[in-house]
């Protein structure tokens, strides 16, 4: 089970359990479109839910950062502007690496990708 808490916007502080089968990209996109930000609680999530929602969370954080004029950093490159979303997603996929979030703040969004062994 995934739980979402709204952290900014008209519903700040509200939280709820997301219904099973909810499309994470669509759900988070709606929150983003309404000018809100979120936190996801994965404590009670299945491994599949954690993967699906984690992926969607990162994609929507990338969109939010670029939409707000913040940079996204990945493998030594800086991506700026919404027009770079496709290039960034392609760079992540073709890297073949596991990724994680470095930071998401006023500096921008950093996506970490440990070196393959």
XYZ file of N, CA and C in Angstrom:
351
model
N 0.835 -1.173 0.000
C 0.000 0.000 0.000
C 0.888 1.248 0.000
N 0.557 2.160 -0.882
C 1.257 3.437 -1.008
C 0.440 4.507 -0.288
N 1.133 5.357 0.451
C 0.484 6.506 1.089
C 1.140 7.773 0.536
N 0.314 8.767 0.235
C 0.778 10.036 -0.313
C 0.429 11.152 0.662
N 1.389 12.053 0.858
C 1.137 13.248 1.669
C 1.416 14.467 0.797
N 0.481 15.395 0.766
C 0.671 16.634 0.021
C 1.499 17.581 0.891
N 2.582 18.112 0.317
C 3.500 18.954 1.088
C 3.414 20.432 0.734
N 2.815 20.749 -0.424
C 2.696 22.148 -0.838
C 1.432 22.289 -1.668
N 0.756 23.387 -1.478
C -0.450 23.643 -2.245
C -1.674 23.657 -1.351
N -2.829 23.714 -1.984
C -4.076 23.897 -1.240
C -4.414 22.739 -0.306
N -3.865 21.581 -0.543
C -4.154 20.429 0.318
C -2.974 20.070 1.214
N -2.060 20.980 1.426
C -0.859 20.695 2.226
C -1.232 20.074 3.566
N -0.541 18.989 3.888
C -0.772 18.276 5.140
C -1.732 17.106 5.024
N -2.532 17.070 3.968
C -3.459 15.950 3.795
C -2.701 14.726 3.306
N -3.134 13.565 3.763
C -2.529 12.322 3.281
C -3.592 11.249 3.173
N -3.308 10.281 2.309
C -4.246 9.194 2.112
C -3.556 7.988 1.504
N -4.225 6.846 1.638
C -3.763 5.610 1.003
C -4.272 5.618 -0.430
N -3.417 5.264 -1.356
C -3.780 5.240 -2.766
C -4.415 3.889 -3.079
N -5.513 3.919 -3.809
C -6.215 2.687 -4.169
C -5.321 1.790 -5.023
N -5.390 0.493 -4.766
C -4.629 -0.476 -5.546
C -5.035 -0.369 -7.011
N -4.054 -0.462 -7.891
C -4.318 -0.384 -9.323
C -4.284 1.028 -9.884
N -4.077 2.026 -9.029
C -3.982 3.413 -9.485
C -2.715 3.578 -10.314
N -2.832 4.255 -11.448
C -1.676 4.513 -12.300
C -0.823 5.606 -11.648
N 0.410 5.279 -11.223
C 1.224 6.262 -10.498
C 1.571 7.512 -11.303
N 1.887 7.348 -12.581
C 2.233 8.515 -13.408
C 1.039 9.456 -13.505
N -0.135 8.915 -13.814
C -1.330 9.752 -13.938
C -1.671 10.436 -12.616
N -1.580 9.685 -11.528
C -1.917 10.220 -10.208
C -1.001 11.377 -9.834
N 0.309 11.165 -9.958
C 1.263 12.215 -9.595
C 1.197 13.393 -10.561
N 0.897 13.112 -11.831
C 0.757 14.190 -12.817
C -0.394 15.113 -12.430
N -1.501 14.539 -11.973
C -2.636 15.361 -11.530
C -2.238 16.253 -10.357
N -1.505 15.692 -9.409
C -1.049 16.484 -8.258
C -0.156 17.625 -8.741
N 0.759 17.309 -9.652
C 1.680 18.302 -10.204
C 0.921 19.401 -10.943
N -0.060 19.018 -11.755
C -0.839 19.983 -12.529
C -1.624 20.942 -11.637
N -1.949 20.512 -10.437
C -2.703 21.346 -9.496
C -1.780 22.208 -8.635
N -0.474 22.201 -8.950
C 0.481 23.045 -8.250
C 0.862 22.542 -6.870
N 0.721 21.251 -6.671
C 1.032 20.665 -5.372
C 2.314 19.842 -5.467
N 2.941 19.621 -4.312
C 4.062 18.683 -4.227
C 3.689 17.598 -3.230
N 4.477 16.536 -3.184
C 4.089 15.345 -2.448
C 5.280 14.643 -1.821
N 4.969 13.758 -0.896
C 5.917 12.784 -0.345
C 5.232 11.435 -0.442
N 6.007 10.399 -0.693
C 5.454 9.049 -0.782
C 5.989 8.219 0.375
N 5.084 7.528 1.043
C 5.427 6.617 2.135
C 5.381 5.195 1.571
N 6.537 4.557 1.508
C 6.660 3.215 0.929
C 6.659 2.110 1.985
N 6.492 2.459 3.248
C 6.646 1.470 4.323
C 5.782 0.224 4.156
N 4.593 0.373 3.626
C 3.679 -0.766 3.519
C 3.490 -1.220 2.074
N 4.360 -0.765 1.201
C 4.247 -1.083 -0.224
C 4.883 -2.430 -0.545
N 4.316 -3.085 -1.539
C 4.924 -4.313 -2.054
C 6.152 -3.916 -2.873
N 7.035 -4.875 -3.174
C 8.191 -4.549 -4.018
C 7.772 -3.970 -5.376
N 6.705 -4.524 -5.970
C 6.241 -4.015 -7.261
C 5.711 -2.586 -7.130
N 4.942 -2.322 -6.082
C 4.441 -0.962 -5.857
C 5.598 0.007 -5.648
N 6.586 -0.397 -4.874
C 7.746 0.463 -4.624
C 8.455 0.808 -5.923
N 8.618 -0.180 -6.802
C 9.281 0.060 -8.082
C 8.458 1.002 -8.955
N 7.166 0.692 -9.134
C 6.309 1.491 -10.010
C 6.169 2.935 -9.515
N 5.909 3.087 -8.221
C 5.729 4.427 -7.666
C 7.056 5.173 -7.574
N 8.146 4.481 -7.302
C 9.455 5.128 -7.261
C 9.842 5.686 -8.613
N 9.573 4.911 -9.648
C 9.852 5.349 -11.021
C 9.016 6.586 -11.363
N 7.717 6.512 -11.076
C 6.818 7.633 -11.368
C 7.216 8.876 -10.571
N 7.587 8.680 -9.320
C 7.994 9.794 -8.464
C 9.200 10.511 -9.060
N 10.190 9.754 -9.498
C 11.389 10.363 -10.069
C 11.066 11.117 -11.362
N 10.250 10.517 -12.227
C 9.875 11.176 -13.485
C 9.150 12.486 -13.200
N 8.195 12.460 -12.295
C 7.433 13.674 -11.993
C 8.284 14.714 -11.271
N 9.257 14.284 -10.471
C 10.187 15.233 -9.850
C 11.056 15.902 -10.923
N 11.455 15.128 -11.952
C 12.225 15.702 -13.058
C 11.395 16.770 -13.757
N 10.147 16.438 -14.068
C 9.261 17.385 -14.746
C 9.072 18.636 -13.893
N 8.810 18.457 -12.607
C 8.605 19.600 -11.713
C 9.839 20.495 -11.671
N 11.013 19.904 -11.518
C 12.246 20.701 -11.462
C 12.417 21.513 -12.743
N 12.267 20.865 -13.888
C 12.448 21.552 -15.163
C 11.375 22.618 -15.371
N 10.165 22.326 -14.961
C 9.052 23.274 -15.078
C 9.299 24.516 -14.219
N 9.913 24.329 -13.065
C 10.217 25.441 -12.158
C 11.499 26.180 -12.533
N 12.169 25.740 -13.600
C 13.401 26.394 -14.027
C 14.641 25.907 -13.304
N 14.506 24.811 -12.564
C 15.671 24.225 -11.894
C 16.327 23.222 -12.836
N 17.611 23.003 -12.665
C 18.346 22.043 -13.492
C 18.188 20.632 -12.947
N 18.350 19.660 -13.848
C 18.436 18.255 -13.460
C 19.825 17.789 -13.869
N 20.521 17.142 -12.944
C 21.889 16.687 -13.172
C 21.918 15.167 -13.224
N 22.564 14.635 -14.276
C 22.699 13.188 -14.417
C 23.975 12.879 -15.177
N 24.818 12.037 -14.618
C 26.082 11.599 -15.223
C 26.909 12.764 -15.772
N 27.060 13.791 -14.963
C 27.906 14.915 -15.328
C 27.298 15.908 -16.296
N 26.049 15.699 -16.701
C 25.389 16.635 -17.610
C 24.287 17.375 -16.871
N 24.053 18.598 -17.328
C 22.994 19.425 -16.766
C 21.892 19.569 -17.807
N 20.673 19.288 -17.402
C 19.509 19.399 -18.274
C 18.658 20.558 -17.783
N 18.271 21.443 -18.724
C 17.461 22.620 -18.381
C 16.304 22.726 -19.364
N 15.139 23.067 -18.850
C 13.966 23.285 -19.700
C 13.191 22.006 -19.972
N 11.866 22.157 -20.038
C 10.996 20.994 -20.250
C 11.296 20.241 -21.543
N 11.842 20.926 -22.535
C 12.139 20.266 -23.808
C 13.209 19.186 -23.666
N 13.911 19.137 -22.531
C 14.972 18.140 -22.347
C 14.497 16.865 -21.650
N 13.211 16.785 -21.294
C 12.711 15.604 -20.575
C 12.999 14.326 -21.352
N 12.706 14.303 -22.643
C 12.942 13.114 -23.459
C 14.415 12.734 -23.511
N 15.283 13.722 -23.680
C 16.727 13.459 -23.700
C 17.194 12.879 -22.373
N 16.685 13.430 -21.290
C 17.054 12.968 -19.956
C 16.574 11.545 -19.719
N 15.314 11.265 -20.049
C 14.797 9.902 -19.888
C 15.603 8.915 -20.721
N 15.951 9.301 -21.947
C 16.744 8.435 -22.812
C 18.133 8.196 -22.221
N 18.750 9.233 -21.668
C 20.077 9.086 -21.051
C 20.022 8.118 -19.873
N 18.960 8.199 -19.082
C 18.819 7.304 -17.934
C 18.652 5.866 -18.398
N 17.758 5.649 -19.350
C 17.488 4.291 -19.836
C 18.720 3.688 -20.488
N 19.378 4.441 -21.356
C 20.526 3.887 -22.079
C 21.762 3.727 -21.195
N 21.771 4.373 -20.030
C 22.916 4.203 -19.127
C 22.967 2.781 -18.578
N 21.817 2.121 -18.507
C 21.765 0.764 -17.981
C 22.087 0.674 -16.498
N 22.029 1.780 -15.810
C 22.401 1.813 -14.394
C 21.176 1.925 -13.491
N 21.361 1.441 -12.285
C 20.370 1.680 -11.244
C 20.528 3.142 -10.836
N 19.437 3.809 -10.563
C 19.520 5.220 -10.198
C 18.846 5.475 -8.858
N 19.221 6.585 -8.271
C 18.608 7.027 -7.018
C 18.657 8.550 -6.978
N 17.903 9.116 -6.092
C 17.832 10.563 -5.954
C 18.975 11.060 -5.078
N 19.713 12.044 -5.578
C 20.777 12.663 -4.792
C 20.214 13.801 -3.968
N 19.719 14.835 -4.638
C 19.053 15.938 -3.947
C 17.937 16.470 -4.827
N 16.982 17.116 -4.189
C 15.864 17.764 -4.869
C 15.531 18.996 -4.041
N 16.158 20.120 -4.416
C 15.984 21.355 -3.657
C 16.223 22.545 -4.575
N 16.510 23.696 -3.999
C 16.686 24.906 -4.800
C 17.862 24.803 -5.773
N 18.808 23.903 -5.534
C 19.941 23.709 -6.455
C 19.518 22.984 -7.718
N 18.416 22.263 -7.646
C 17.941 21.458 -8.759
C 17.649 20.047 -8.290
N 17.713 19.123 -9.213
C 17.472 17.708 -8.930
C 18.692 16.933 -9.408
N 19.257 16.135 -8.535
C 20.411 15.316 -8.901
C 19.993 13.856 -8.898
N 20.284 13.180 -10.001
C 20.018 11.751 -10.119
C 21.365 11.047 -10.097
N 21.533 10.177 -9.123
C 22.787 9.442 -8.965
C 22.697 8.102 -9.676
N 23.810 7.686 -10.251
C 23.886 6.403 -10.941
C 25.247 5.784 -10.638
N 25.312 4.949 -9.599
C 26.599 4.332 -9.256
C 27.200 3.593 -10.453
N 28.517 3.600 -10.529
C 29.214 2.930 -11.632
C 28.919 1.440 -11.630
N 28.821 0.891 -12.823
C 28.619 -0.554 -12.963
C 29.909 -1.274 -12.638
N 29.749 -2.439 -12.054
C 30.946 -3.230 -11.711
C 31.143 -4.350 -12.693
